[in-house]
mmCIF file with all atom_site columns, N, CA and C in Angstrom:
data_model
loop_
_atom_site.group_PDB
_atom_site.id
_atom_site.type_symbol
_atom_site.label_atom_id
_atom_site.label_alt_id
_atom_site.label_comp_id
_atom_site.label_asym_id
_atom_site.label_entity_id
_atom_site.label_seq_id
_atom_site.pdbx_PDB_ins_code
_atom_site.Cartn_x
_atom_site.Cartn_y
_atom_site.Cartn_z
_atom_site.occupancy
_atom_site.B_iso_or_equiv
_atom_site.pdbx_formal_charge
_atom_site.auth_seq_id
_atom_site.auth_comp_id
_atom_site.auth_asym_id
_atom_site.auth_atom_id
_atom_site.pdbx_PDB_model_num
ATOM 1   N N  . MET A 1 1  ? -4.051  13.141  3.918   1.00 0.00 ? 1  MET A N  1
ATOM 2   C CA . MET A 1 1  ? -2.999  11.327  5.006   1.00 0.00 ? 1  MET A CA 1
ATOM 3   C C  . MET A 1 1  ? -2.108  12.078  5.697   1.00 0.00 ? 1  MET A C  1
ATOM 4   N N  . SER A 1 2  ? -2.902  11.860  7.090   1.00 0.00 ? 2  SER A N  1
ATOM 5   C CA . SER A 1 2  ? -1.742  12.657  8.006   1.00 0.00 ? 2  SER A CA 1
ATOM 6   C C  . SER A 1 2  ? -0.557  11.126  8.282   1.00 0.00 ? 2  SER A C  1
ATOM 7   N N  . GLU A 1 3  ? -0.166  9.812   8.061   1.00 0.00 ? 3  GLU A N  1
ATOM 8   C CA . GLU A 1 3  ? 0.151   9.255   8.138   1.00 0.00 ? 3  GLU A CA 1
ATOM 9   C C  . GLU A 1 3  ? 1.444   8.507   7.529   1.00 0.00 ? 3  GLU A C  1
ATOM 10  N N  . ALA A 1 4  ? 1.292   8.936   6.375   1.00 0.00 ? 4  ALA A N  1
ATOM 11  C CA . ALA A 1 4  ? 2.239   8.877   5.293   1.00 0.00 ? 4  ALA A CA 1
ATOM 12  C C  . ALA A 1 4  ? 2.248   10.215  4.250   1.00 0.00 ? 4  ALA A C  1
ATOM 13  N N  . GLU A 1 5  ? 3.444   10.028  3.590   1.00 0.00 ? 5  GLU A N  1
ATOM 14  C CA . GLU A 1 5  ? 3.963   10.856  3.208   1.00 0.00 ? 5  GLU A CA 1
ATOM 15  C C  . GLU A 1 5  ? 3.634   10.464  1.280   1.00 0.00 ? 5  GLU A C  1
ATOM 16  N N  . THR A 1 6  ? 2.993   10.892  0.547   1.00 0.00 ? 6  THR A N  1
ATOM 17  C CA . THR A 1 6  ? 2.404   10.144  -0.969  1.00 0.00 ? 6  THR A CA 1
ATOM 18  C C  . THR A 1 6  ? 3.082   10.800  -1.857  1.00 0.00 ? 6  THR A C  1
ATOM 19  N N  . LYS A 1 7  ? 2.688   10.017  -3.242  1.00 0.00 ? 7  LYS A N  1
ATOM 20  C CA . LYS A 1 7  ? 2.969   10.932  -4.257  1.00 0.00 ? 7  LYS A CA 1
ATOM 21  C C  . LYS A 1 7  ? 2.551   10.377  -5.408  1.00 0.00 ? 7  LYS A C  1
ATOM 22  N N  . LYS A 1 8  ? 2.136   10.976  -5.997  1.00 0.00 ? 8  LYS A N  1
ATOM 23  C CA . LYS A 1 8  ? 1.072   9.910   -6.728  1.00 0.00 ? 8  LYS A CA 1
ATOM 24  C C  . LYS A 1 8  ? 0.907   11.418  -8.724  1.00 0.00 ? 8  LYS A C  1
ATOM 25  N N  . SER A 1 9  ? 1.514   9.651   -9.228  1.00 0.00 ? 9  SER A N  1
ATOM 26  C CA . SER A 1 9  ? 1.713   9.856   -10.703 1.00 0.00 ? 9  SER A CA 1
ATOM 27  C C  . SER A 1 9  ? 0.895   9.114   -10.982 1.00 0.00 ? 9  SER A C  1
ATOM 28  N N  . GLY A 1 10 ? -0.128  9.392   -12.091 1.00 0.00 ? 10 GLY A N  1
ATOM 29  C CA . GLY A 1 10 ? -1.267  8.877   -12.816 1.00 0.00 ? 10 GLY A CA 1
ATOM 30  C C  . GLY A 1 10 ? -2.005  7.701   -11.885 1.00 0.00 ? 10 GLY A C  1
ATOM 31  N N  . GLY A 1 11 ? -2.128  6.184   -11.997 1.00 0.00 ? 11 GLY A N  1
ATOM 32  C CA . GLY A 1 11 ? -2.454  5.021   -11.607 1.00 0.00 ? 11 GLY A CA 1
ATOM 33  C C  . GLY A 1 11 ? -1.217  4.903   -10.376 1.00 0.00 ? 11 GLY A C  1
ATOM 34  N N  . LEU A 1 12 ? -0.066  5.526   -10.806 1.00 0.00 ? 12 LEU A N  1
ATOM 35  C CA . LEU A 1 12 ? 1.095   4.788   -9.182  1.00 0.00 ? 12 LEU A CA 1
ATOM 36  C C  . LEU A 1 12 ? 0.851   5.792   -8.264  1.00 0.00 ? 12 LEU A C  1
ATOM 37  N N  . VAL A 1 13 ? 0.891   4.766   -6.228  1.00 0.00 ? 13 VAL A N  1
ATOM 38  C CA . VAL A 1 13 ? 1.211   6.149   -5.631  1.00 0.00 ? 13 VAL A CA 1
ATOM 39  C C  . VAL A 1 13 ? 2.290   4.745   -5.154  1.00 0.00 ? 13 VAL A C  1
ATOM 40  N N  . ASN A 1 14 ? 3.667   5.972   -4.666  1.00 0.00 ? 14 ASN A N  1
ATOM 41  C CA . ASN A 1 14 ? 4.018   6.031   -4.186  1.00 0.00 ? 14 ASN A CA 1
ATOM 42  C C  . ASN A 1 14 ? 4.359   6.761   -2.789  1.00 0.00 ? 14 ASN A C  1
ATOM 43  N N  . LEU A 1 15 ? 4.298   5.529   -1.192  1.00 0.00 ? 15 LEU A N  1
ATOM 44  C CA . LEU A 1 15 ? 4.412   6.334   -0.029  1.00 0.00 ? 15 LEU A CA 1
ATOM 45  C C  . LEU A 1 15 ? 5.586   5.802   0.657   1.00 0.00 ? 15 LEU A C  1
ATOM 46  N N  . VAL A 1 16 ? 5.978   6.150   1.929   1.00 0.00 ? 16 VAL A N  1
ATOM 47  C CA . VAL A 1 16 ? 6.436   5.795   2.782   1.00 0.00 ? 16 VAL A CA 1
ATOM 48  C C  . VAL A 1 16 ? 5.551   5.981   4.138   1.00 0.00 ? 16 VAL A C  1
ATOM 49  N N  . THR A 1 17 ? 5.590   4.628   5.155   1.00 0.00 ? 17 THR A N  1
ATOM 50  C CA . THR A 1 17 ? 4.714   4.599   5.916   1.00 0.00 ? 17 THR A CA 1
ATOM 51  C C  . THR A 1 17 ? 5.370   5.158   7.220   1.00 0.00 ? 17 THR A C  1
ATOM 52  N N  . GLU A 1 18 ? 4.991   5.922   7.926   1.00 0.00 ? 18 GLU A N  1
ATOM 53  C CA . GLU A 1 18 ? 4.931   6.905   9.297   1.00 0.00 ? 18 GLU A CA 1
ATOM 54  C C  . GLU A 1 18 ? 4.892   5.301   10.326  1.00 0.00 ? 18 GLU A C  1
ATOM 55  N N  . HIS A 1 19 ? 4.302   4.366   10.437  1.00 0.00 ? 19 HIS A N  1
ATOM 56  C CA . HIS A 1 19 ? 4.070   3.652   11.725  1.00 0.00 ? 19 HIS A CA 1
ATOM 57  C C  . HIS A 1 19 ? 3.872   2.463   10.846  1.00 0.00 ? 19 HIS A C  1
ATOM 58  N N  . ARG A 1 20 ? 4.002   1.522   12.184  1.00 0.00 ? 20 ARG A N  1
ATOM 59  C CA . ARG A 1 20 ? 3.741   -0.117  11.632  1.00 0.00 ? 20 ARG A CA 1
ATOM 60  C C  . ARG A 1 20 ? 2.620   -0.496  11.534  1.00 0.00 ? 20 ARG A C  1
ATOM 61  N N  . GLN A 1 21 ? 1.919   -1.399  10.101  1.00 0.00 ? 21 GLN A N  1
ATOM 62  C CA . GLN A 1 21 ? 1.116   -1.319  10.086  1.00 0.00 ? 21 GLN A CA 1
ATOM 63  C C  . GLN A 1 21 ? 0.637   -2.369  8.873   1.00 0.00 ? 21 GLN A C  1
ATOM 64  N N  . LYS A 1 22 ? -0.264  -3.121  8.872   1.00 0.00 ? 22 LYS A N  1
ATOM 65  C CA . LYS A 1 22 ? -0.723  -4.027  7.708   1.00 0.00 ? 22 LYS A CA 1
ATOM 66  C C  . LYS A 1 22 ? -0.816  -3.846  6.032   1.00 0.00 ? 22 LYS A C  1
ATOM 67  N N  . VAL A 1 23 ? -1.005  -4.540  5.383   1.00 0.00 ? 23 VAL A N  1
ATOM 68  C CA . VAL A 1 23 ? -1.519  -3.703  4.230   1.00 0.00 ? 23 VAL A CA 1
ATOM 69  C C  . VAL A 1 23 ? -2.779  -4.095  3.652   1.00 0.00 ? 23 VAL A C  1
ATOM 70  N N  . SER A 1 24 ? -3.238  -4.590  4.820   1.00 0.00 ? 24 SER A N  1
ATOM 71  C CA . SER A 1 24 ? -4.714  -3.953  4.760   1.00 0.00 ? 24 SER A CA 1
ATOM 72  C C  . SER A 1 24 ? -4.909  -3.121  5.637   1.00 0.00 ? 24 SER A C  1
ATOM 73  N N  . GLU A 1 25 ? -5.452  -2.706  6.311   1.00 0.00 ? 25 GLU A N  1
ATOM 74  C CA . GLU A 1 25 ? -4.931  -1.973  6.935   1.00 0.00 ? 25 GLU A CA 1
ATOM 75  C C  . GLU A 1 25 ? -4.418  -0.036  6.420   1.00 0.00 ? 25 GLU A C  1
ATOM 76  N N  . LEU A 1 26 ? -3.299  -0.375  6.038   1.00 0.00 ? 26 LEU A N  1
ATOM 77  C CA . LEU A 1 26 ? -3.259  0.836   4.857   1.00 0.00 ? 26 LEU A CA 1
ATOM 78  C C  . LEU A 1 26 ? -3.962  1.248   3.785   1.00 0.00 ? 26 LEU A C  1
ATOM 79  N N  . LEU A 1 27 ? -4.553  0.175   2.784   1.00 0.00 ? 27 LEU A N  1
ATOM 80  C CA . LEU A 1 27 ? -5.196  0.335   1.979   1.00 0.00 ? 27 LEU A CA 1
ATOM 81  C C  . LEU A 1 27 ? -6.592  1.161   2.446   1.00 0.00 ? 27 LEU A C  1
ATOM 82  N N  . GLN A 1 28 ? -7.433  0.248   3.766   1.00 0.00 ? 28 GLN A N  1
ATOM 83  C CA . GLN A 1 28 ? -8.399  0.897   4.544   1.00 0.00 ? 28 GLN A CA 1
ATOM 84  C C  . GLN A 1 28 ? -8.364  2.407   4.626   1.00 0.00 ? 28 GLN A C  1
ATOM 85  N N  . GLU A 1 29 ? -6.537  2.406   5.174   1.00 0.00 ? 29 GLU A N  1
ATOM 86  C CA . GLU A 1 29 ? -6.677  4.289   5.674   1.00 0.00 ? 29 GLU A CA 1
ATOM 87  C C  . GLU A 1 29 ? -6.708  5.066   4.542   1.00 0.00 ? 29 GLU A C  1
ATOM 88  N N  . LEU A 1 30 ? -5.879  4.488   2.910   1.00 0.00 ? 30 LEU A N  1
ATOM 89  C CA . LEU A 1 30 ? -6.240  5.000   2.131   1.00 0.00 ? 30 LEU A CA 1
ATOM 90  C C  . LEU A 1 30 ? -7.753  5.159   1.569   1.00 0.00 ? 30 LEU A C  1
ATOM 91  N N  . GLY A 1 31 ? -8.093  4.397   1.880   1.00 0.00 ? 31 GLY A N  1
ATOM 92  C CA . GLY A 1 31 ? -9.843  4.321   1.387   1.00 0.00 ? 31 GLY A CA 1
ATOM 93  C C  . GLY A 1 31 ? -9.941  3.580   -0.261  1.00 0.00 ? 31 GLY A C  1
ATOM 94  N N  . LEU A 1 32 ? -8.885  2.350   0.041   1.00 0.00 ? 32 LEU A N  1
ATOM 95  C CA . LEU A 1 32 ? -8.603  1.620   -1.204  1.00 0.00 ? 32 LEU A CA 1
ATOM 96  C C  . LEU A 1 32 ? -9.140  0.049   -1.109  1.00 0.00 ? 32 LEU A C  1
ATOM 97  N N  . LYS A 1 33 ? -9.785  -0.103  -2.513  1.00 0.00 ? 33 LYS A N  1
ATOM 98  C CA . LYS A 1 33 ? -10.371 -1.548  -1.597  1.00 0.00 ? 33 LYS A CA 1
ATOM 99  C C  . LYS A 1 33 ? -9.439  -2.523  -2.921  1.00 0.00 ? 33 LYS A C  1
ATOM 100 N N  . ASP A 1 34 ? -8.396  -3.607  -1.781  1.00 0.00 ? 34 ASP A N  1
ATOM 101 C CA . ASP A 1 34 ? -7.427  -4.275  -2.614  1.00 0.00 ? 34 ASP A CA 1
ATOM 102 C C  . ASP A 1 34 ? -7.895  -5.700  -3.590  1.00 0.00 ? 34 ASP A C  1
ATOM 103 N N  . GLU A 1 35 ? -9.414  -5.456  -3.859  1.00 0.00 ? 35 GLU A N  1
ATOM 104 C CA . GLU A 1 35 ? -9.683  -5.951  -4.964  1.00 0.00 ? 35 GLU A CA 1
ATOM 105 C C  . GLU A 1 35 ? -9.265  -5.152  -6.311  1.00 0.00 ? 35 GLU A C  1
ATOM 106 N N  . PHE A 1 36 ? -9.222  -4.001  -5.997  1.00 0.00 ? 36 PHE A N  1
ATOM 107 C CA . PHE A 1 36 ? -9.175  -2.840  -7.080  1.00 0.00 ? 36 PHE A CA 1
ATOM 108 C C  . PHE A 1 36 ? -7.272  -2.625  -7.382  1.00 0.00 ? 36 PHE A C  1
ATOM 109 N N  . PHE A 1 37 ? -7.011  -3.041  -6.314  1.00 0.00 ? 37 PHE A N  1
ATOM 110 C CA . PHE A 1 37 ? -4.894  -2.386  -6.580  1.00 0.00 ? 37 PHE A CA 1
ATOM 111 C C  . PHE A 1 37 ? -3.869  -3.680  -5.313  1.00 0.00 ? 37 PHE A C  1
ATOM 112 N N  . ALA A 1 38 ? -2.525  -3.384  -6.007  1.00 0.00 ? 38 ALA A N  1
ATOM 113 C CA . ALA A 1 38 ? -1.921  -4.218  -5.723  1.00 0.00 ? 38 ALA A CA 1
ATOM 114 C C  . ALA A 1 38 ? -0.448  -3.383  -5.096  1.00 0.00 ? 38 ALA A C  1
ATOM 115 N N  . VAL A 1 39 ? -0.337  -3.947  -3.119  1.00 0.00 ? 39 VAL A N  1
ATOM 116 C CA . VAL A 1 39 ? 1.028   -3.210  -2.806  1.00 0.00 ? 39 VAL A CA 1
ATOM 117 C C  . VAL A 1 39 ? 2.208   -4.261  -3.191  1.00 0.00 ? 39 VAL A C  1
ATOM 118 N N  . ILE A 1 40 ? 2.534   -3.454  -3.604  1.00 0.00 ? 40 ILE A N  1
ATOM 119 C CA . ILE A 1 40 ? 4.485   -4.085  -4.039  1.00 0.00 ? 40 ILE A CA 1
ATOM 120 C C  . ILE A 1 40 ? 5.636   -3.368  -2.610  1.00 0.00 ? 40 ILE A C  1
ATOM 121 N N  . ILE A 1 41 ? 5.771   -4.254  -2.012  1.00 0.00 ? 41 ILE A N  1
ATOM 122 C CA . ILE A 1 41 ? 7.035   -3.865  -1.294  1.00 0.00 ? 41 ILE A CA 1
ATOM 123 C C  . ILE A 1 41 ? 8.626   -4.640  -1.148  1.00 0.00 ? 41 ILE A C  1
ATOM 124 N N  . ASN A 1 42 ? 9.372   -3.713  -1.883  1.00 0.00 ? 42 ASN A N  1
ATOM 125 C CA . ASN A 1 42 ? 10.692  -4.486  -1.907  1.00 0.00 ? 42 ASN A CA 1
ATOM 126 C C  . ASN A 1 42 ? 10.506  -5.027  -3.242  1.00 0.00 ? 42 ASN A C  1
ATOM 127 N N  . GLY A 1 43 ? 9.817   -4.464  -4.045  1.00 0.00 ? 43 GLY A N  1
ATOM 128 C CA . GLY A 1 43 ? 9.914   -5.446  -5.505  1.00 0.00 ? 43 GLY A CA 1
ATOM 129 C C  . GLY A 1 43 ? 9.095   -6.791  -5.426  1.00 0.00 ? 43 GLY A C  1
ATOM 130 N N  . LYS A 1 44 ? 7.980   -6.956  -4.728  1.00 0.00 ? 44 LYS A N  1
ATOM 131 C CA . LYS A 1 44 ? 7.325   -8.023  -4.297  1.00 0.00 ? 44 LYS A CA 1
ATOM 132 C C  . LYS A 1 44 ? 5.766   -7.620  -4.003  1.00 0.00 ? 44 LYS A C  1
ATOM 133 N N  . LYS A 1 45 ? 5.348   -8.271  -4.820  1.00 0.00 ? 45 LYS A N  1
ATOM 134 C CA . LYS A 1 45 ? 3.809   -8.199  -4.008  1.00 0.00 ? 45 LYS A CA 1
ATOM 135 C C  . LYS A 1 45 ? 3.381   -8.544  -2.728  1.00 0.00 ? 45 LYS A C  1
ATOM 136 N N  . ALA A 1 46 ? 2.826   -7.425  -2.024  1.00 0.00 ? 46 ALA A N  1
ATOM 137 C CA . ALA A 1 46 ? 2.789   -7.938  -0.670  1.00 0.00 ? 46 ALA A CA 1
ATOM 138 C C  . ALA A 1 46 ? 1.400   -9.152  -0.404  1.00 0.00 ? 46 ALA A C  1
ATOM 139 N N  . LYS A 1 47 ? 1.088   -9.662  0.429   1.00 0.00 ? 47 LYS A N  1
ATOM 140 C CA . LYS A 1 47 ? 0.157   -9.988  0.707   1.00 0.00 ? 47 LYS A CA 1
ATOM 141 C C  . LYS A 1 47 ? -0.910  -8.746  1.527   1.00 0.00 ? 47 LYS A C  1
ATOM 142 N N  . LEU A 1 48 ? -2.181  -9.231  2.256   1.00 0.00 ? 48 LEU A N  1
ATOM 143 C CA . LEU A 1 48 ? -2.724  -8.373  2.486   1.00 0.00 ? 48 LEU A CA 1
ATOM 144 C C  . LEU A 1 48 ? -2.453  -8.382  4.204   1.00 0.00 ? 48 LEU A C  1
ATOM 145 N N  . ASN A 1 49 ? -2.344  -9.248  4.600   1.00 0.00 ? 49 ASN A N  1
ATOM 146 C CA . ASN A 1 49 ? -2.028  -9.864  5.985   1.00 0.00 ? 49 ASN A CA 1
ATOM 147 C C  . ASN A 1 49 ? -0.002  -9.400  6.500   1.00 0.00 ? 49 ASN A C  1
ATOM 148 N N  . GLU A 1 50 ? 0.704   -8.498  5.759   1.00 0.00 ? 50 GLU A N  1
ATOM 149 C CA . GLU A 1 50 ? 1.510   -8.659  5.915   1.00 0.00 ? 50 GLU A CA 1
ATOM 150 C C  . GLU A 1 50 ? 2.134   -7.259  6.319   1.00 0.00 ? 50 GLU A C  1
ATOM 151 N N  . GLU A 1 51 ? 2.957   -7.746  7.223   1.00 0.00 ? 51 GLU A N  1
ATOM 152 C CA . GLU A 1 51 ? 3.304   -6.533  7.707   1.00 0.00 ? 51 GLU A CA 1
ATOM 153 C C  . GLU A 1 51 ? 4.137   -5.634  7.202   1.00 0.00 ? 51 GLU A C  1
ATOM 154 N N  . ILE A 1 52 ? 3.878   -3.785  7.304   1.00 0.00 ? 52 ILE A N  1
ATOM 155 C CA . ILE A 1 52 ? 4.553   -3.225  7.100   1.00 0.00 ? 52 ILE A CA 1
ATOM 156 C C  . ILE A 1 52 ? 5.487   -2.451  8.257   1.00 0.00 ? 52 ILE A C  1
ATOM 157 N N  . GLU A 1 53 ? 6.882   -2.256  7.617   1.00 0.00 ? 53 GLU A N  1
ATOM 158 C CA . GLU A 1 53 ? 7.465   -1.184  8.661   1.00 0.00 ? 53 GLU A CA 1
ATOM 159 C C  . GLU A 1 53 ? 7.742   -0.183  8.944   1.00 0.00 ? 53 GLU A C  1
ATOM 160 N N  . LYS A 1 54 ? 7.689   0.477   9.665   1.00 0.00 ? 54 LYS A N  1
ATOM 161 C CA . LYS A 1 54 ? 7.661   2.277   9.520   1.00 0.00 ? 54 LYS A CA 1
ATOM 162 C C  . LYS A 1 54 ? 8.701   2.149   8.635   1.00 0.00 ? 54 LYS A C  1
ATOM 163 N N  . GLY A 1 55 ? 8.598   3.066   7.972   1.00 0.00 ? 55 GLY A N  1
ATOM 164 C CA . GLY A 1 55 ? 10.243  4.364   6.533   1.00 0.00 ? 55 GLY A CA 1
ATOM 165 C C  . GLY A 1 55 ? 9.626   3.224   5.189   1.00 0.00 ? 55 GLY A C  1
ATOM 166 N N  . THR A 1 56 ? 9.339   2.234   5.869   1.00 0.00 ? 56 THR A N  1
ATOM 167 C CA . THR A 1 56 ? 9.162   1.710   4.250   1.00 0.00 ? 56 THR A CA 1
ATOM 168 C C  . THR A 1 56 ? 8.482   1.850   3.136   1.00 0.00 ? 56 THR A C  1
ATOM 169 N N  . ASN A 1 57 ? 9.588   2.112   1.999   1.00 0.00 ? 57 ASN A N  1
ATOM 170 C CA . ASN A 1 57 ? 8.940   2.354   1.108   1.00 0.00 ? 57 ASN A CA 1
ATOM 171 C C  . ASN A 1 57 ? 7.416   1.546   -0.387  1.00 0.00 ? 57 ASN A C  1
ATOM 172 N N  . ILE A 1 58 ? 6.233   1.915   -0.558  1.00 0.00 ? 58 ILE A N  1
ATOM 173 C CA . ILE A 1 58 ? 5.413   1.255   -1.253  1.00 0.00 ? 58 ILE A CA 1
ATOM 174 C C  . ILE A 1 58 ? 4.829   2.019   -2.153  1.00 0.00 ? 58 ILE A C  1
ATOM 175 N N  . ILE A 1 59 ? 4.675   0.464   -3.322  1.00 0.00 ? 59 ILE A N  1
ATOM 176 C CA . ILE A 1 59 ? 3.701   1.282   -4.193  1.00 0.00 ? 59 ILE A CA 1
ATOM 177 C C  . ILE A 1 59 ? 2.435   0.381   -4.385  1.00 0.00 ? 59 ILE A C  1
ATOM 178 N N  . ILE A 1 60 ? 1.601   1.188   -4.912  1.00 0.00 ? 60 ILE A N  1
ATOM 179 C CA . ILE A 1 60 ? 0.539   1.178   -4.470  1.00 0.00 ? 60 ILE A CA 1
ATOM 180 C C  . ILE A 1 60 ? -0.107  0.603   -6.091  1.00 0.00 ? 60 ILE A C  1
ATOM 181 N N  . LEU A 1 61 ? -0.628  0.185   -7.055  1.00 0.00 ? 61 LEU A N  1
ATOM 182 C CA . LEU A 1 61 ? -1.008  0.067   -8.171  1.00 0.00 ? 61 LEU A CA 1
ATOM 183 C C  . LEU A 1 61 ? -2.497  -0.206  -8.213  1.00 0.00 ? 61 LEU A C  1
ATOM 184 N N  . PRO A 1 62 ? -3.545  0.373   -9.414  1.00 0.00 ? 62 PRO A N  1
ATOM 185 C CA . PRO A 1 62 ? -4.539  -0.658  -10.059 1.00 0.00 ? 62 PRO A CA 1
ATOM 186 C C  . PRO A 1 62 ? -4.212  -1.894  -10.966 1.00 0.00 ? 62 PRO A C  1
ATOM 187 N N  . LYS A 1 63 ? -5.188  -2.293  -10.209 1.00 0.00 ? 63 LYS A N  1
ATOM 188 C CA . LYS A 1 63 ? -4.774  -4.140  -10.560 1.00 0.00 ? 63 LYS A CA 1
ATOM 189 C C  . LYS A 1 63 ? -5.887  -4.085  -12.180 1.00 0.00 ? 63 LYS A C  1
ATOM 190 N N  . ILE A 1 64 ? -4.908  -4.840  -12.889 1.00 0.00 ? 64 ILE A N  1
ATOM 191 C CA . ILE A 1 64 ? -5.226  -4.256  -14.147 1.00 0.00 ? 64 ILE A CA 1
ATOM 192 C C  . ILE A 1 64 ? -5.784  -5.948  -14.897 1.00 0.00 ? 64 ILE A C  1
ATOM 193 N N  . LYS A 1 65 ? -7.030  -6.430  -15.631 1.00 0.00 ? 65 LYS A N  1
ATOM 194 C CA . LYS A 1 65 ? -7.442  -7.540  -15.653 1.00 0.00 ? 65 LYS A CA 1
ATOM 195 C C  . LYS A 1 65 ? -7.879  -6.815  -17.250 1.00 0.00 ? 65 LYS A C  1
ATOM 196 N N  . GLY A 1 66 ? -7.897  -8.097  -18.203 1.00 0.00 ? 66 GLY A N  1
ATOM 197 C CA . GLY A 1 66 ? -7.835  -7.762  -19.293 1.00 0.00 ? 66 GLY A CA 1
ATOM 198 C C  . GLY A 1 66 ? -8.694  -9.424  -19.747 1.00 0.00 ? 66 GLY A C  1
ATOM 199 N N  . GLY A 1 67 ? -8.383  -9.015  -21.641 1.00 0.00 ? 67 GLY A N  1
ATOM 200 C CA . GLY A 1 67 ? -9.674  -10.630 -21.761 1.00 0.00 ? 67 GLY A CA 1
ATOM 201 C C  . GLY A 1 67 ? -9.890  -10.258 -23.248 1.00 0.00 ? 67 GLY A C  1
#
C-alpha cells in the first residue's frame, strides 16, 4: 500500500493516512468491504462519508456478529 503506513496485528489494522480522503475511499483502496470492517477514528466509529485528514491515526477492525 503506497498511500498509508500500516501495522497489522491479527484482525486489527492500525494506519496513518498520507492524504485526505473519505472512509469509503480508504476501505476501497485497501480492498476491504464496509459490511465486514469498522473504521475507528479518535476512538469513535466513523461513518463511510466521513473525511479523514492527512496524518490521522486510524484503526480498522473486523465486524463481529453473534447470535
